[in-house]
Coordinates of C-alpha atoms and ligand atoms in Angstrom, one line a residue:
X3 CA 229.4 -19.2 155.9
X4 CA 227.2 -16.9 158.2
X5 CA 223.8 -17.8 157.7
X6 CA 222.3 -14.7 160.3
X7 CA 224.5 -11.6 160.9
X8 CA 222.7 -9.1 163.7
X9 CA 223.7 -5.8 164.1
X10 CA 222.3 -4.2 167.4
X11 CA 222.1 -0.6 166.6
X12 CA 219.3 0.5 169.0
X13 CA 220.7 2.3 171.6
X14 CA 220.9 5.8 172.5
X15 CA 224.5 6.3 172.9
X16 CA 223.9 8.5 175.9
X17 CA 228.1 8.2 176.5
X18 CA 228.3 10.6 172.6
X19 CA 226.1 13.5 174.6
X20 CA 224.8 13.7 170.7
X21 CA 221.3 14.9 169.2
X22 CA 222.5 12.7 166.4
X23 CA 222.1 8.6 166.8
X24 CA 225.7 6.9 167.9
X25 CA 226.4 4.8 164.8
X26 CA 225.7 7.6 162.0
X27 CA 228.9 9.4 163.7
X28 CA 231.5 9.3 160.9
X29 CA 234.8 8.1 161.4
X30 CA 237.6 8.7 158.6
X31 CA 234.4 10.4 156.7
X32 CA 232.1 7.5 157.0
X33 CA 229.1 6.8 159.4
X34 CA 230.5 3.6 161.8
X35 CA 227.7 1.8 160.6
X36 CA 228.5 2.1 157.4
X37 CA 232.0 0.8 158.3
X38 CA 230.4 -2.5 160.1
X39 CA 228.4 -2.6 156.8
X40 CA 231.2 -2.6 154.6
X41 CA 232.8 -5.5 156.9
X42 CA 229.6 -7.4 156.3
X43 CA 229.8 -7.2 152.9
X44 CA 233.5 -8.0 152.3
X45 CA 232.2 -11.3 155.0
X46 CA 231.0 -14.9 154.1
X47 CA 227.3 -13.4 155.6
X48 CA 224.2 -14.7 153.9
X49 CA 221.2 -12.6 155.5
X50 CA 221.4 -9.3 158.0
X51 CA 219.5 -8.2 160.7
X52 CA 219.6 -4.8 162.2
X53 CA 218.1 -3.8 164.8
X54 CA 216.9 -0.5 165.4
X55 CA 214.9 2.1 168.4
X56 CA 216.7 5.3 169.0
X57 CA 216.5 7.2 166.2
X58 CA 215.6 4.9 163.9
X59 CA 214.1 6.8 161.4
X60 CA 217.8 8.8 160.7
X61 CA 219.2 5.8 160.2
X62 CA 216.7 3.5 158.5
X63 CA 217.4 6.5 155.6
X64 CA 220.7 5.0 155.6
X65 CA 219.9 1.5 155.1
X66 CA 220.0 -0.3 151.4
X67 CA 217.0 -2.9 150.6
X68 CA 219.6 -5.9 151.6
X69 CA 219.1 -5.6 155.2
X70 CA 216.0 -6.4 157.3
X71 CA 214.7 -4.0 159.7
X72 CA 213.5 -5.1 163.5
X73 CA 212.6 -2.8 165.9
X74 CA 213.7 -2.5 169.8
X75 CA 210.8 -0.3 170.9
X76 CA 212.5 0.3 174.8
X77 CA 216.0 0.1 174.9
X78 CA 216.8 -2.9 177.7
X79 CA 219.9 -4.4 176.9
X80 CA 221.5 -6.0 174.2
X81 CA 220.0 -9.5 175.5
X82 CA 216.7 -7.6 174.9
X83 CA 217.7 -6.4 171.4
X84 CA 218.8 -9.7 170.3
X85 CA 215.3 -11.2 171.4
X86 CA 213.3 -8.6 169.1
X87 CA 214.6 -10.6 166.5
X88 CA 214.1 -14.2 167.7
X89 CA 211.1 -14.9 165.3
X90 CA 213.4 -14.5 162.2
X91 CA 215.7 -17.0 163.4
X92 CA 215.9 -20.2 162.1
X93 CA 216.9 -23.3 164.7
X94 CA 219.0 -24.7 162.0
X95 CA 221.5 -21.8 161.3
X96 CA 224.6 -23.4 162.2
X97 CA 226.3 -19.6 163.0
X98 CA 224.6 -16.1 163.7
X99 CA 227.0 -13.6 164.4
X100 CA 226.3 -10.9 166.8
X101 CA 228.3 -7.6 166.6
X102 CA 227.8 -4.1 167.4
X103 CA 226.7 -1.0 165.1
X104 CA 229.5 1.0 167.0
X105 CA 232.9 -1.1 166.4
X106 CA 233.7 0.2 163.3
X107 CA 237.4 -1.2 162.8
X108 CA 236.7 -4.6 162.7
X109 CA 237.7 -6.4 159.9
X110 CA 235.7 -8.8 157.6
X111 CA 238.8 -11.4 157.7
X112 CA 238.7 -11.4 161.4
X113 CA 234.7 -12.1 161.2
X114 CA 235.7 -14.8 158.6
X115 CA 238.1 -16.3 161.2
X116 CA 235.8 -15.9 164.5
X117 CA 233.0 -18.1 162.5
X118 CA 235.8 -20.8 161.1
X119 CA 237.0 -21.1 164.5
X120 CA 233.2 -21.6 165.3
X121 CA 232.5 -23.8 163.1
X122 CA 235.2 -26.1 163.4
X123 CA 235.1 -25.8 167.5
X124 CA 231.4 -27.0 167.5
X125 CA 230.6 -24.5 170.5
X126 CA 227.7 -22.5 171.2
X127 CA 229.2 -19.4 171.5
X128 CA 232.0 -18.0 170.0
X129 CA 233.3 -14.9 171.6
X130 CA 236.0 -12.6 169.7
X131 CA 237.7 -11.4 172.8
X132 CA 241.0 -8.9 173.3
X133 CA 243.8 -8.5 175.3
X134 CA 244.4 -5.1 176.7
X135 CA 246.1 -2.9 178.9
X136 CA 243.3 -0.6 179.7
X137 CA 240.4 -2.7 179.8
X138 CA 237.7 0.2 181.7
X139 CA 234.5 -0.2 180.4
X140 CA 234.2 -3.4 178.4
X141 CA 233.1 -6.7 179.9
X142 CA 235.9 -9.6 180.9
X143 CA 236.1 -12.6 180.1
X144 CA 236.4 -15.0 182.9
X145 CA 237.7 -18.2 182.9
X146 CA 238.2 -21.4 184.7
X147 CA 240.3 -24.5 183.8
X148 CA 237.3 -25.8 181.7
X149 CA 237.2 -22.5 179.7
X150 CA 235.0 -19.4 179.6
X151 CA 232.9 -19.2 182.6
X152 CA 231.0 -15.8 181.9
X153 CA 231.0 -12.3 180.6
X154 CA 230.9 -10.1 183.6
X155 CA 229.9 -6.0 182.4
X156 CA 232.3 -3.2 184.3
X157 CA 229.5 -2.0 186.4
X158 CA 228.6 -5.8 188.2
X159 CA 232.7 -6.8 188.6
X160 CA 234.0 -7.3 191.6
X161 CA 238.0 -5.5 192.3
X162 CA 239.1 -9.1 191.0
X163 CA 237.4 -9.7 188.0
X164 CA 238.1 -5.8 187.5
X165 CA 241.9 -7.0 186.4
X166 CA 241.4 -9.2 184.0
X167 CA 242.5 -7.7 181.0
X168 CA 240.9 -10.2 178.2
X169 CA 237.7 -8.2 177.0
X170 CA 234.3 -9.0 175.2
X171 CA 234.6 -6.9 171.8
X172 CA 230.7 -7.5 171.5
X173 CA 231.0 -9.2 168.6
X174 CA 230.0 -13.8 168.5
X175 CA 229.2 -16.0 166.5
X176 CA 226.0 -18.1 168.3
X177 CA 224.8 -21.5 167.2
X178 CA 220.9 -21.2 166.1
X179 CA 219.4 -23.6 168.2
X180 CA 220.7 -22.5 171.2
X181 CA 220.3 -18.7 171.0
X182 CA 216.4 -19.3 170.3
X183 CA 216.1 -21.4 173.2
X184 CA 218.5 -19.4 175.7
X185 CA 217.3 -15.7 174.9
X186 CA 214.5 -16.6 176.7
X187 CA 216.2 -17.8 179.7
X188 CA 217.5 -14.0 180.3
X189 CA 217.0 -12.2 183.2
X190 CA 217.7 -8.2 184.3
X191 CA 218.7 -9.3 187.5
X192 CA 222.2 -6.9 187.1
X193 CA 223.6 -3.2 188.1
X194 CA 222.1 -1.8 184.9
X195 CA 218.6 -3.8 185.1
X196 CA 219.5 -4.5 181.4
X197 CA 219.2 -8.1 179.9
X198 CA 222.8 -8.6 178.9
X199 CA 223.6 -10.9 175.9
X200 CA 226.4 -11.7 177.5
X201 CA 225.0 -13.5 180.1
X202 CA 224.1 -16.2 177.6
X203 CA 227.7 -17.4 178.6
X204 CA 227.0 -17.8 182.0
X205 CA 224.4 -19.8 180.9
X206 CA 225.7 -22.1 178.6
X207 CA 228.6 -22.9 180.9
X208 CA 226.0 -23.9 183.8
X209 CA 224.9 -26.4 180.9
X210 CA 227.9 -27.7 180.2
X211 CA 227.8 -26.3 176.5
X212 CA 230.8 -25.4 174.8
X213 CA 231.9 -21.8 175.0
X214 CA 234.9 -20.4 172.7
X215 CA 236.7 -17.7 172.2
X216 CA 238.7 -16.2 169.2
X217 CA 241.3 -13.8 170.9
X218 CA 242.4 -10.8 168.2
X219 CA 245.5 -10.3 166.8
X220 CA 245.4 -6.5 166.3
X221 CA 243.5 -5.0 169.5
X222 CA 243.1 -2.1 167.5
X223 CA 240.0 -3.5 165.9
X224 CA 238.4 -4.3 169.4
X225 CA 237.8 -0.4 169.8
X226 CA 233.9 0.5 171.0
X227 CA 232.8 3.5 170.3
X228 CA 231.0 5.0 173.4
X229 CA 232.3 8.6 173.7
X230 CA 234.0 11.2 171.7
X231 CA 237.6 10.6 172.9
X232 CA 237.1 7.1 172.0
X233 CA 235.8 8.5 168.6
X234 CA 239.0 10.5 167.6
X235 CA 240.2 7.0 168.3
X236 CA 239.1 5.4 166.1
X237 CA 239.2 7.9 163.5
X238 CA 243.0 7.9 164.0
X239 CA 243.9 4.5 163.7
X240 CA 241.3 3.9 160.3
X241 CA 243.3 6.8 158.9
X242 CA 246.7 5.7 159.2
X243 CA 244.8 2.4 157.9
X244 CA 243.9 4.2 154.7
X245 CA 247.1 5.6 154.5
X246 CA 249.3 3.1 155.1
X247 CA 247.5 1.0 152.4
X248 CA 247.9 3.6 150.0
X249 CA 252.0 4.2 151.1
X250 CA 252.3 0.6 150.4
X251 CA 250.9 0.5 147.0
X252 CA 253.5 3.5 146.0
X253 CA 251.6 6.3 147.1
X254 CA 254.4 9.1 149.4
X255 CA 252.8 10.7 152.0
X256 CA 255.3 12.7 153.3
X257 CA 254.2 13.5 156.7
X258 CA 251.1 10.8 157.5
X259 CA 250.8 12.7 160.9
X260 CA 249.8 15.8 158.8
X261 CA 247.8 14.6 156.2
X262 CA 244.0 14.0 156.1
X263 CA 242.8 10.8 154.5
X264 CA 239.2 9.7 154.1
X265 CA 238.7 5.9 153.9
X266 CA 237.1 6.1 150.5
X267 CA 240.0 7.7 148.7
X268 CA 242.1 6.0 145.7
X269 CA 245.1 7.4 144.8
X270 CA 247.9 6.3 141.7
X271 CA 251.3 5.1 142.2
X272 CA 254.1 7.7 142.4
X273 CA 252.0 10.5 143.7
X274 CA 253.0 12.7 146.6
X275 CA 250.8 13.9 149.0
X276 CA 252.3 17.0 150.5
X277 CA 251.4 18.1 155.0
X278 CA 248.8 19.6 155.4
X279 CA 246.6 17.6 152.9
X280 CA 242.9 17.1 153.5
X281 CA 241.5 14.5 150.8
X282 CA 237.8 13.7 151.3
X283 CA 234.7 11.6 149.9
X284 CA 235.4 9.0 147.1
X285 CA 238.4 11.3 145.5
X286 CA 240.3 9.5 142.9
X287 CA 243.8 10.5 142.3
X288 CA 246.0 9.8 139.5
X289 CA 249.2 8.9 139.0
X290 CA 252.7 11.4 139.1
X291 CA 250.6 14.0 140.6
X292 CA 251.7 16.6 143.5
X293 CA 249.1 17.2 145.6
X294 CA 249.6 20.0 148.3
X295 CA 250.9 21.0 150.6
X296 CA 247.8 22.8 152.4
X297 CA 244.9 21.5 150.0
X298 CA 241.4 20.0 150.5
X299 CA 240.0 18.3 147.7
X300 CA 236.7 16.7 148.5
X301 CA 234.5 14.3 146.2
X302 CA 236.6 15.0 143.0
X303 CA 238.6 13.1 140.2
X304 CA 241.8 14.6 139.8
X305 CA 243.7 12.9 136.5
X306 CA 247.1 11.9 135.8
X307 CA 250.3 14.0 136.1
X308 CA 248.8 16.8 137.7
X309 CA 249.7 19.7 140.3
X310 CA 247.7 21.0 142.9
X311 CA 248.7 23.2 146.0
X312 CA 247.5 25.4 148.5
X313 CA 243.8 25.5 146.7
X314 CA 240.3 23.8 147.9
X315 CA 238.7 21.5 145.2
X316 CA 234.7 20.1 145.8
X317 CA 233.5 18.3 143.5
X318 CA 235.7 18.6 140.2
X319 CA 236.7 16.6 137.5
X320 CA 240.4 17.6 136.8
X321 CA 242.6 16.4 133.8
X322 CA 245.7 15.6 133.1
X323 CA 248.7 17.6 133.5
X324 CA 246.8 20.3 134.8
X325 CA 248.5 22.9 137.7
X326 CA 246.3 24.4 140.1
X327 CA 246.8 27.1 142.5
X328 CA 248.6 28.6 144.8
X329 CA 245.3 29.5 146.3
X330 CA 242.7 28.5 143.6
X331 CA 239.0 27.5 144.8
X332 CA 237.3 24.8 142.4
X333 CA 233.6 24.8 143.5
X334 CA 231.1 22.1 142.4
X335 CA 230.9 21.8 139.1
X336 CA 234.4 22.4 137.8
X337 CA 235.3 20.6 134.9
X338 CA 239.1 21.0 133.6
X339 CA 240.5 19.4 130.7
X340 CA 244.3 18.0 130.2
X341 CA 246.9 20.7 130.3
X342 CA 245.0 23.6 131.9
X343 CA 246.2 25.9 134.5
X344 CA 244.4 27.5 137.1
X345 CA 246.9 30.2 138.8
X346 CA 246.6 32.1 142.6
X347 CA 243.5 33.8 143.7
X348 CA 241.4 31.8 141.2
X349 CA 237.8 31.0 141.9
X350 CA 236.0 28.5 139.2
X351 CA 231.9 27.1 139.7
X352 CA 229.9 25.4 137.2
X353 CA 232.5 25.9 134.2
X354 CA 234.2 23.7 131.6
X355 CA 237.2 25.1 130.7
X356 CA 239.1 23.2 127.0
X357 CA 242.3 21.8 126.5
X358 CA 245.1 24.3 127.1
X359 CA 243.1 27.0 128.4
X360 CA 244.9 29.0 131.1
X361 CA 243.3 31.4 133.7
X362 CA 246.7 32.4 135.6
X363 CA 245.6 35.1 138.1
X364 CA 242.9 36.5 140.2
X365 CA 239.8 35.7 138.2
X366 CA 236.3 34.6 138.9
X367 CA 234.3 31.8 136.2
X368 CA 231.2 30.7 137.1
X369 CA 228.7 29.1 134.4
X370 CA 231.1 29.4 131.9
X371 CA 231.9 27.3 129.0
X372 CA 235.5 27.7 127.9
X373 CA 237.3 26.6 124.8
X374 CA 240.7 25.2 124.0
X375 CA 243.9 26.9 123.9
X376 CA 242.0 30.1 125.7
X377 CA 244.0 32.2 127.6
X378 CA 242.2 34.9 130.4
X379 CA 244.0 37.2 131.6
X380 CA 244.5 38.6 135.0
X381 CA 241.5 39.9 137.1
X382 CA 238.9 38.8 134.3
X383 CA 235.1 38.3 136.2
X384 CA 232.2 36.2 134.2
X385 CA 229.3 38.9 135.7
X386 CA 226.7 35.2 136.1
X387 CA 224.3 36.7 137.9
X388 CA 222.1 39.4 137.8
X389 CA 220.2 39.7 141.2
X390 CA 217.8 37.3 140.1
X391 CA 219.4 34.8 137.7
X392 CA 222.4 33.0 137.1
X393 CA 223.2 33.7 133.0
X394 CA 226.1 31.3 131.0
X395 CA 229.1 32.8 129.3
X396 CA 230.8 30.9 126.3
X397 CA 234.2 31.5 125.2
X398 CA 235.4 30.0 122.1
X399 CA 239.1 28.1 121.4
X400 CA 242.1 30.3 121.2
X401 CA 240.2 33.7 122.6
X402 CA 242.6 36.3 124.5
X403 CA 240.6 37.9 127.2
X404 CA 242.5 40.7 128.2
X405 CA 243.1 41.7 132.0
X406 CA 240.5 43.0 133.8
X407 CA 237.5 42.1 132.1
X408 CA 234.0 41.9 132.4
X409 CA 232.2 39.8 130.6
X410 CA 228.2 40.7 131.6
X411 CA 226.6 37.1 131.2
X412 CA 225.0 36.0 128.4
X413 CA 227.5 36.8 126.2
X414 CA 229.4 34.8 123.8
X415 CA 232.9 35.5 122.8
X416 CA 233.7 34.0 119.4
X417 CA 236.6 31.7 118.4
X418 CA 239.9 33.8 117.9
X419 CA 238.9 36.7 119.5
X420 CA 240.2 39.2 121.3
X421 CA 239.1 41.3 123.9
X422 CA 240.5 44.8 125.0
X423 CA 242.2 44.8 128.8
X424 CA 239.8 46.5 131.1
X425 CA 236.4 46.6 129.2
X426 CA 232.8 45.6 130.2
X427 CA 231.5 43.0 127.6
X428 CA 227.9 43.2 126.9
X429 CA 227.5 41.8 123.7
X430 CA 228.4 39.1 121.7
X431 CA 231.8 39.4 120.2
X432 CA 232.3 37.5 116.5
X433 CA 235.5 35.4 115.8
X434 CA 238.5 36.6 114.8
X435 CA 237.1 40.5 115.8
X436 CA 238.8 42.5 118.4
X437 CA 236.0 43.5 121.4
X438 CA 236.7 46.9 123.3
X439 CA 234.4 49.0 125.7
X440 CA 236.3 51.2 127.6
X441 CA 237.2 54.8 127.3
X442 CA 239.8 56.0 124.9
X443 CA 242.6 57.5 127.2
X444 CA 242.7 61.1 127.3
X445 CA 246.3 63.1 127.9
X446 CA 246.3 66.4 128.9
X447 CA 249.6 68.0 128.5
X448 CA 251.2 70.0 131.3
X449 CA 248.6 69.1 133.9
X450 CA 250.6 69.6 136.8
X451 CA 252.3 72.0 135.7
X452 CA 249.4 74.1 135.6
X453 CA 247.9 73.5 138.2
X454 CA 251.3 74.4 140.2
X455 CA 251.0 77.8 139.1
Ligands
UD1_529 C1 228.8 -4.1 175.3 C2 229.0 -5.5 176.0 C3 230.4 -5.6 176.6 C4 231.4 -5.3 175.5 C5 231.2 -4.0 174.7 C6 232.1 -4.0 173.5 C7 226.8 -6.2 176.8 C8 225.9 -6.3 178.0 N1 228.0 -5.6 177.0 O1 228.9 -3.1 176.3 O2 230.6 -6.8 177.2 O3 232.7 -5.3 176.1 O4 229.8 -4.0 174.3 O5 232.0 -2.8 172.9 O6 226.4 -6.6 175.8 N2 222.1 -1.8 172.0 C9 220.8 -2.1 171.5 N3 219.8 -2.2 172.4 C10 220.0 -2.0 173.7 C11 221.3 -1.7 174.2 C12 222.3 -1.7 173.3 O7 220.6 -2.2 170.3 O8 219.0 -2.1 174.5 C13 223.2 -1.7 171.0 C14 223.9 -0.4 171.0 O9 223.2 0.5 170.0 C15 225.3 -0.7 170.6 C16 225.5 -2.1 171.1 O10 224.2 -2.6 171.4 O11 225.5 -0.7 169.2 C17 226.3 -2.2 172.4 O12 225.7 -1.3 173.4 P1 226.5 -0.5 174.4 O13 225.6 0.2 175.3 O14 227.6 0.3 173.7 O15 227.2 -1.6 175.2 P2 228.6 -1.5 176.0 O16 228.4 -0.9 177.3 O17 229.6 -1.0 175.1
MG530 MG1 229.6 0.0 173.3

C-alpha cells in the first residue's frame, strides 16, 4: 500500500506558452490531472497530497474533497514543492510516492509495481526510470557498479552523461523517514537555481542508502508533458489506448487512424465505428449500432441497434433502433425513443419525440413534445420563439403533419390529427380533426393565353 501519494502540480508550465495552468490541458478529452487522478484512484494509495502555486485557484475548482491542498507560494523546484508538504508527513510511512501532475499515461498497475518493488527492495528511493531513444529533456539516471549514483537534469549534464538513454519519469516511491530528514539537506546549487528532488539520489548514494529503480515496460507511459508537440503526443497514444481496448472487446473501428475517441467513452459489442468519427465526453454506445462515417456525438447515450451518419449529436438520449441523418443536428436536449427516424437536413433541441415517430426531411423541433407513431412531414418548423420567449409545442400519437408547416408555438396538435401541407398553425387542433390555414388555390383559366394577346 501507499500510505502518502504527492502530486507536484505547481508549476507554471512556461514550455505550453498557455494562459491556462499545464495540468488542466486535456488530453483524449480529459485534463492530465484528471488522468494522474484517475491512476491514483485505480492504485493501492491511502492519502493524496497535491501541491499547488500557479494557478491554483483554476485548478483547486477541479479538485474533489479527497485530496489535500498545500501550497508552493514561489515556484523553486520540485525539491522545493515536495518540502511545502513535509509537515504532513509522517516518519513512519513506509512508501510516499512522488509523481508529476503532467505524466498523464501512466498506469495505476505500473504505480502498484514501482511501490511492490519498493517495498520488497527495502531502498530509500525507488525511481520508475525508462529506456529511450531520444532522451532530450528528461534527467538520466546514472549509474555505477553499486547502483544508481544520481539523477542529473538536461541542463547540468555533461556531453557524457548527455547519452545515457535511461531517464527519470518523475515519478518514486520515497521511504518516510528519509525524505523528512533529506528534504532539508537540499540545495539550489545547479543550472536552474532550482532545488531538484532528484538530487535526493545523490544524496542517499553518498550515505550509502539504498537506491532502486523500476525500469518500464511500455515507454509510452514515461511521456512528460512540457510542450504542445509533446501534448498531441500523448493525446495520440491514450487514444489508440481507448481504442484498442474497445476493438478488443468487439467493438470495429474501421479506420483507428481516422476516428476520434475520447477516454471516457463505452461502446457495445458488434458496433462499427465508421472514419471520420468524433465520439466525445462519457458517450455510451450500444450494441449492433453503425455509427458514422463523419459524425460527432458528444456527451450522449445512443441505445441498441441504432444508425447514425454524417449528423452531430450533443447531449442526447437516443433509443433503440433509431436512424439518424444523413446530416441531422441533435442539440442538447434531444430525447428519442426506440424506432424513430430522424432523416437529412434535420435539426432537433429540447424535444421528446415517441415511439415510431418519424421526421424524414428538412425540419426544425425545438421544445417540442412529440407523440408515438407521429409522422412530420418534410420542411415542417415548430415557430419556439417569439423574440422574447421560447413557447412548447405538443403533438399527440399518430398525428400527420403535413409538409411545410408551421406550427406557431404554443399550440397543441391533438391525437389523430391531421394537418394540411403548407399552413401556419396558430391554434390548437382537436383529435381526429383535420387543421388547414392556407389559401384555397385559385385557377384562372387561359392566363397565358391572355396575356399573349
Ligand atoms: C522533471 C525531473 C526530471 C524528469 C522529468 C520527467 C526534476 C528536477 N526533474 O523535470 O528528472 O525526467 O520531470 O517528466 O525533478 N513543479 C512544482 N513546483 C516547482 C517546479 C515544478 O510543483 O517548483 C511541478 C510541475 O508543475 C510539474 C512537475 O513538478 O508537474 C515537474 O516539473 P517540470 O518543470 O515539468 O520538470 P521537468 O523539467 O519535466
Ligand atoms: Mg515535466
Amino acid at each position: 500500500m501507499i500510505n502518502t501519494a504527492i502530486i507536484l502540480a505547481a508549476g507554471q508550465g512556461t514550455r505550453m506558452k498557455s494562459k491556462i495552468p499545464k495540468v488542466l490541458h486535456k488530453v483524449a478529452g480529459i485534463s492530465m490531472l484528471e488522468h494522474v487522478l484517475d491512476t491514483l484512484r485505480k492504485a493501492d494509495v491511502n492519502r493524496k497530497i497535491i501541491i499547488l502555486g500557479h494557478g491554483a485557484e483554476l485548478i483547486e475548482k477541479a479538485l474533489d474533497d479527497e485530496i489535500e491542498i498545500v501550497y508552493q507560494r514561489e515556484q523553486l523546484g520540485t525539491g522545493h514543492a515536495v518540502m511545502q508538504a513535509n509537515d504532513l508527513l509522517n516518519v513512519s510511512d513506509k512508501t510516499i510516492l512522488v509523481l508529476c501532475g503532467d505524466t498523464p499515461l501512466l498506469k495505476s498497475e505500473t504505480i502498484n509495481k514501482l511501490e511492490e518493488k519498493h517495498h520488497s527492495s527495502n531502498a530509500v528511493i525507488t525511481v520508475l526510470t525508462a529506456v529511450i531513444d531520444d532522451p532530450q529533456g528528461y534527467g538520466r539516471i546514472i549509474r555505477d557498479d553499486k547502483g544508481i549514483k544520481a539523477i542529473v537534469e538536461e541542463k547540468d549534464a555533461s556531453d557524457v552523461e548527455k547519452i545515457v538513454k535511461e531517464i527519470n519519469t518523475g515519478t518514486y516511491c520515497f521511504d518516510g523517514a528519509f525524505l523528512k530528514e533529506f528534504l532539508e539537506k537540499l540545495t539550489n546549487n545547479n543550472v536552474q537555481k532550482e532545488y531538484y528532488l532528484t538530487d535526493l539520489v545523490k544524496l542517499a548514494a553518498q550515505e550509502g542508502l539504498r537506491v532502486e529503480s523500476f525500469i518500464l515496460e511500455d515507454i509510452k507511459e514515461s511521456l512528460g508533458i512540457n510542450n504542445r508537440v509533446q501534448l498531441a503526443q500523448a493525446e495520440k497514444i491514450l487514444r489508440f489506448r481507448t481504442m484498442e481496448k474497445l476493438m478488443l472487446s468487439g467493438v470495429t473501428i474501421i479506420d483507428p487512424q481516422a476516428t476520434y475517441i475520447e477516454a471516457g467513452v463505452k461502446i457495445g459489442s458488434d458496433t462499427v465505428v465508421y472514419p471520420g468519427t468524433y465520439l466525445e465526453g462519457n458517450t455510451i454506445i450500444g450494441e449492433d449500432c453503425i455509427i458514422g462515417p463523419a459524425t460527432r456525438v458528444v456527451a450522449s447515450i445512443i441505445g441498441n441497434n441504432s444508425y447514425v451518419q454524417n449528423s452531430v449529436i450533443l447531449e442526447s438520449q437516443i433509443g433503440n433502433n433509431c436512424q439518424i441523418g444523413p446530416f441531422a443536428y441533435l442539440r442538447p436536449g434531444t430525447f428519442l425513443e426506440d424506432n424513430v427516424k430522424v432523416g437529412d437536413f434535420v435539426e432537433i433541441k429540447k424535444s421528446k419525440i415517441g415511439k415510431g415517430s418519424k421526421v424524414p426531411h428538412l425540419s426544425y423541433i425545438g421544445d417540442a413534445f412529440v407523440g408515438e407513431n407521429v409522422n412530420i412531414g418534410c420542411g415542417t418548423i415548430t415557430c419556439n420563439f417569439d423574440g422574447e420567449n421560447k413557447h412548447v409545442t405538443k403533438i399527440d400519437d399518430k398525428a400527420f403533419i403535413g409538409s411545410n408547416t408551421n406550427l406557431v408555438a404554443p399550440v397543441s396538435i391533438g391525437k389523430n390529427a391531421v394537418i394540411g401541407a403548407g399552413s401556419t398553425i396558430t391554434q390548437d387542433v382537436p383529435e381526429n380533426a383535420l387543421g388547414i390555414a392556407r389559401q384555397r388555390q385559385k385557377n384562372i383559366p387561359g392566363w397565358q393565353k391572355g396575356k399573349k394577346d
